[in-house]
Amino acid sequence: GDLPAAVDLTAELAVVGRDDVTRWPVDDAPAGDDGATRLVSVPPYAVPVGDCVLTLWAGDADVVQRYRFRVTP
């Protein structure tokens, strides 16, 4: 879908069943010539083993996209 400028995006990583949430700004790193592709770099220390949810926020309240994935040892 259409994404706002990356400068307006925030990534949030949450692990299911845990209270800790990590947030960081998304770098403006287009990966394609279309100008809409964004690269979200997840800090390796922020990804513990378990079921995770990565949410991209535009501004303070609008969810742009949500990704669910599992990290295994």
GROMACS .gro file of N, CA and C in nm:
model
  219
    1GLY      N    1   0.081  -0.119   0.000
    1GLY     CA    2   0.000   0.000   0.000
    1GLY      C    3   0.086   0.125   0.000
    2ASP      N    4   0.021   0.240  -0.003
    2ASP     CA    5   0.092   0.366   0.001
    2ASP      C    6   0.146   0.391   0.141
    3LEU      N    7   0.273   0.426   0.148
    3LEU     CA    8   0.335   0.457   0.276
    3LEU      C    9   0.366   0.605   0.283
    4PRO      N   10   0.354   0.663   0.402
    4PRO     CA   11   0.398   0.801   0.418
    4PRO      C   12   0.550   0.807   0.409
    5ALA      N   13   0.602   0.925   0.401
    5ALA     CA   14   0.748   0.940   0.400
    5ALA      C   15   0.806   0.870   0.522
    6ALA      N   16   0.920   0.801   0.503
    6ALA     CA   17   0.978   0.723   0.612
    6ALA      C   18   1.013   0.809   0.732
    7VAL      N   19   1.036   0.937   0.710
    7VAL     CA   20   1.070   1.024   0.821
    7VAL      C   21   0.954   1.032   0.920
    8ASP      N   22   0.833   0.998   0.875
    8ASP     CA   23   0.715   1.002   0.961
    8ASP      C   24   0.681   0.867   1.022
    9LEU      N   25   0.761   0.764   0.995
    9LEU     CA   26   0.729   0.629   1.043
    9LEU      C   27   0.808   0.594   1.169
   10THR      N   28   0.741   0.518   1.255
   10THR     CA   29   0.805   0.463   1.374
   10THR      C   30   0.779   0.313   1.373
   11ALA      N   31   0.881   0.234   1.403
   11ALA     CA   32   0.865   0.089   1.415
   11ALA      C   33   0.854   0.055   1.563
   12GLU      N   34   0.769  -0.043   1.591
   12GLU     CA   35   0.749  -0.089   1.729
   12GLU      C   36   0.756  -0.241   1.729
   13LEU      N   37   0.841  -0.297   1.813
   13LEU     CA   38   0.856  -0.442   1.824
   13LEU      C   39   0.806  -0.485   1.961
   14ALA      N   40   0.708  -0.575   1.960
   14ALA     CA   41   0.654  -0.631   2.085
   14ALA      C   42   0.664  -0.782   2.078
   15VAL      N   43   0.691  -0.844   2.193
   15VAL     CA   44   0.696  -0.989   2.202
   15VAL      C   45   0.569  -1.034   2.276
   16VAL      N   46   0.496  -1.127   2.216
   16VAL     CA   47   0.371  -1.174   2.273
   16VAL      C   48   0.397  -1.233   2.412
   17GLY      N   49   0.317  -1.190   2.508
   17GLY     CA   50   0.329  -1.241   2.645
   17GLY      C   51   0.430  -1.167   2.731
   18ARG      N   52   0.492  -1.063   2.676
   18ARG     CA   53   0.588  -0.984   2.754
   18ARG      C   54   0.544  -0.838   2.754
   19ASP      N   55   0.587  -0.765   2.854
   19ASP     CA   56   0.547  -0.626   2.867
   19ASP      C   57   0.639  -0.528   2.795
   20ASP      N   58   0.760  -0.572   2.761
   20ASP     CA   59   0.856  -0.479   2.701
   20ASP      C   60   0.826  -0.455   2.552
   21VAL      N   61   0.836  -0.330   2.513
   21VAL     CA   62   0.814  -0.287   2.376
   21VAL      C   63   0.930  -0.197   2.336
   22THR      N   64   0.986  -0.219   2.218
   22THR     CA   65   1.097  -0.137   2.169
   22THR      C   66   1.047  -0.054   2.052
   23ARG      N   67   1.074   0.076   2.053
   23ARG     CA   68   1.036   0.166   1.944
   23ARG      C   69   1.158   0.238   1.891
   24TRP      N   70   1.158   0.265   1.759
   24TRP     CA   71   1.266   0.343   1.699
   24TRP      C   72   1.215   0.404   1.569
   25PRO      N   73   1.273   0.516   1.527
   25PRO     CA   74   1.233   0.576   1.399
   25PRO      C   75   1.283   0.491   1.282
   26VAL      N   76   1.206   0.489   1.175
   26VAL     CA   77   1.244   0.415   1.055
   26VAL      C   78   1.332   0.506   0.970
   27ASP      N   79   1.447   0.454   0.931
   27ASP     CA   80   1.537   0.530   0.844
   27ASP      C   81   1.479   0.539   0.703
   28ASP      N   82   1.504   0.649   0.637
   28ASP     CA   83   1.459   0.666   0.499
   28ASP      C   84   1.558   0.596   0.407
   29ALA      N   85   1.531   0.471   0.377
   29ALA     CA   86   1.622   0.392   0.296
   29ALA      C   87   1.544   0.320   0.186
   30PRO      N   88   1.511   0.389   0.079
   30PRO     CA   89   1.437   0.322  -0.029
   30PRO      C   90   1.517   0.204  -0.083
   31ALA      N   91   1.449   0.091  -0.101
   31ALA     CA   92   1.514  -0.029  -0.153
   31ALA      C   93   1.481  -0.051  -0.300
   32GLY      N   94   1.394   0.032  -0.356
   32GLY     CA   95   1.355   0.015  -0.495
   32GLY      C   96   1.344   0.148  -0.565
   33ASP      N   97   1.328   0.141  -0.696
   33ASP     CA   98   1.318   0.263  -0.775
   33ASP      C   99   1.181   0.329  -0.764
   34ASP      N  100   1.086   0.261  -0.701
   34ASP     CA  101   0.950   0.314  -0.693
   34ASP      C  102   0.937   0.426  -0.590
   35GLY      N  103   1.036   0.439  -0.502
   35GLY     CA  104   1.033   0.544  -0.401
   35GLY      C  105   0.942   0.514  -0.284
   36ALA      N  106   0.867   0.403  -0.289
   36ALA     CA  107   0.775   0.369  -0.181
   36ALA      C  108   0.828   0.257  -0.092
   37THR      N  109   0.924   0.180  -0.140
   37THR     CA  110   0.978   0.070  -0.063
   37THR      C  111   1.065   0.124   0.050
   38ARG      N  112   1.044   0.073   0.169
   38ARG     CA  113   1.120   0.117   0.286
   38ARG      C  114   1.193  -0.001   0.348
   39LEU      N  115   1.307   0.025   0.403
   39LEU     CA  116   1.386  -0.075   0.472
   39LEU      C  117   1.375  -0.048   0.621
   40VAL      N  118   1.320  -0.144   0.693
   40VAL     CA  119   1.309  -0.131   0.838
   40VAL      C  120   1.416  -0.221   0.900
   41SER      N  121   1.514  -0.160   0.960
   41SER     CA  122   1.622  -0.235   1.025
   41SER      C  123   1.585  -0.258   1.170
   42VAL      N  124   1.579  -0.384   1.208
   42VAL     CA  125   1.547  -0.419   1.346
   42VAL      C  126   1.678  -0.441   1.421
   43PRO      N  127   1.700  -0.366   1.529
   43PRO     CA  128   1.824  -0.386   1.605
   43PRO      C  129   1.831  -0.531   1.656
   44PRO      N  130   1.942  -0.602   1.633
   44PRO     CA  131   1.948  -0.743   1.670
   44PRO      C  132   1.925  -0.768   1.819
   45TYR      N  133   1.965  -0.674   1.903
   45TYR     CA  134   1.944  -0.693   2.046
   45TYR      C  135   1.797  -0.682   2.085
   46ALA      N  136   1.713  -0.632   1.995
   46ALA     CA  137   1.572  -0.611   2.026
   46ALA      C  138   1.485  -0.730   1.990
   47VAL      N  139   1.543  -0.835   1.932
   47VAL     CA  140   1.462  -0.947   1.886
   47VAL      C  141   1.490  -1.071   1.971
   48PRO      N  142   1.412  -1.089   2.077
   48PRO     CA  143   1.428  -1.209   2.158
   48PRO      C  144   1.354  -1.327   2.094
   49VAL      N  145   1.380  -1.446   2.143
   49VAL     CA  146   1.312  -1.566   2.096
   49VAL      C  147   1.165  -1.558   2.137
   50GLY      N  148   1.077  -1.592   2.045
   50GLY     CA  149   0.935  -1.595   2.075
   50GLY      C  150   0.852  -1.540   1.960
   51ASP      N  151   0.722  -1.528   1.983
   51ASP     CA  152   0.631  -1.472   1.884
   51ASP      C  153   0.637  -1.321   1.894
   52CYS      N  154   0.661  -1.255   1.781
   52CYS     CA  155   0.681  -1.110   1.779
   52CYS      C  156   0.579  -1.042   1.688
   53VAL      N  157   0.555  -0.916   1.716
   53VAL     CA  158   0.471  -0.832   1.631
   53VAL      C  159   0.548  -0.704   1.602
   54LEU      N  160   0.571  -0.677   1.473
   54LEU     CA  161   0.636  -0.553   1.431
   54LEU      C  162   0.527  -0.464   1.372
   55THR      N  163   0.509  -0.346   1.431
   55THR     CA  164   0.406  -0.253   1.386
   55THR      C  165   0.473  -0.127   1.335
   56LEU      N  166   0.428  -0.079   1.219
   56LEU     CA  167   0.474   0.049   1.166
   56LEU      C  168   0.366   0.153   1.192
   57TRP      N  169   0.405   0.262   1.255
   57TRP     CA  170   0.314   0.372   1.289
   57TRP      C  171   0.347   0.494   1.205
   58ALA      N  172   0.244   0.565   1.164
   58ALA     CA  173   0.260   0.694   1.097
   58ALA      C  174   0.210   0.798   1.196
   59GLY      N  175   0.298   0.888   1.234
   59GLY     CA  176   0.260   0.986   1.336
   59GLY      C  177   0.244   0.918   1.470
   60ASP      N  178   0.147   0.963   1.548
   60ASP     CA  179   0.130   0.911   1.684
   60ASP      C  180   0.024   0.802   1.696
   61ALA      N  181  -0.065   0.788   1.597
   61ALA     CA  182  -0.177   0.699   1.620
   61ALA      C  183  -0.217   0.610   1.503
   62ASP      N  184  -0.167   0.632   1.384
   62ASP     CA  185  -0.213   0.555   1.268
   62ASP      C  186  -0.124   0.434   1.242
   63VAL      N  187  -0.181   0.314   1.251
   63VAL     CA  188  -0.109   0.193   1.219
   63VAL      C  189  -0.104   0.179   1.067
   64VAL      N  190   0.016   0.171   1.011
   64VAL     CA  191   0.034   0.157   0.867
   64VAL      C  192   0.032   0.010   0.828
   65GLN      N  193   0.105  -0.072   0.904
   65GLN     CA  194   0.115  -0.214   0.873
   65GLN      C  195   0.157  -0.288   0.998
   66ARG      N  196   0.116  -0.414   1.007
   66ARG     CA  197   0.154  -0.498   1.122
   66ARG      C  198   0.201  -0.633   1.067
   67TYR      N  199   0.316  -0.677   1.117
   67TYR     CA  200   0.374  -0.804   1.074
   67TYR      C  201   0.392  -0.894   1.195
   68ARG      N  202   0.352  -1.019   1.182
   68ARG     CA  203   0.370  -1.116   1.289
   68ARG      C  204   0.473  -1.219   1.243
   69PHE      N  205   0.565  -1.255   1.334
   69PHE     CA  206   0.666  -1.355   1.300
   69PHE      C  207   0.716  -1.422   1.426
   70ARG      N  208   0.783  -1.533   1.410
   70ARG     CA  209   0.836  -1.610   1.524
   70ARG      C  210   0.988  -1.619   1.510
   71VAL      N  211   1.057  -1.595   1.621
   71VAL     CA  212   1.203  -1.610   1.627
   71VAL      C  213   1.231  -1.738   1.708
   72THR      N  214   1.307  -1.828   1.646
   72THR     CA  215   1.342  -1.953   1.714
   72THR      C  216   1.492  -1.958   1.738
   73PRO      N  217   1.531  -2.029   1.845
   73PRO     CA  218   1.674  -2.037   1.874
   73PRO      C  219   1.751  -2.120   1.774
   0.00000   0.00000   0.00000
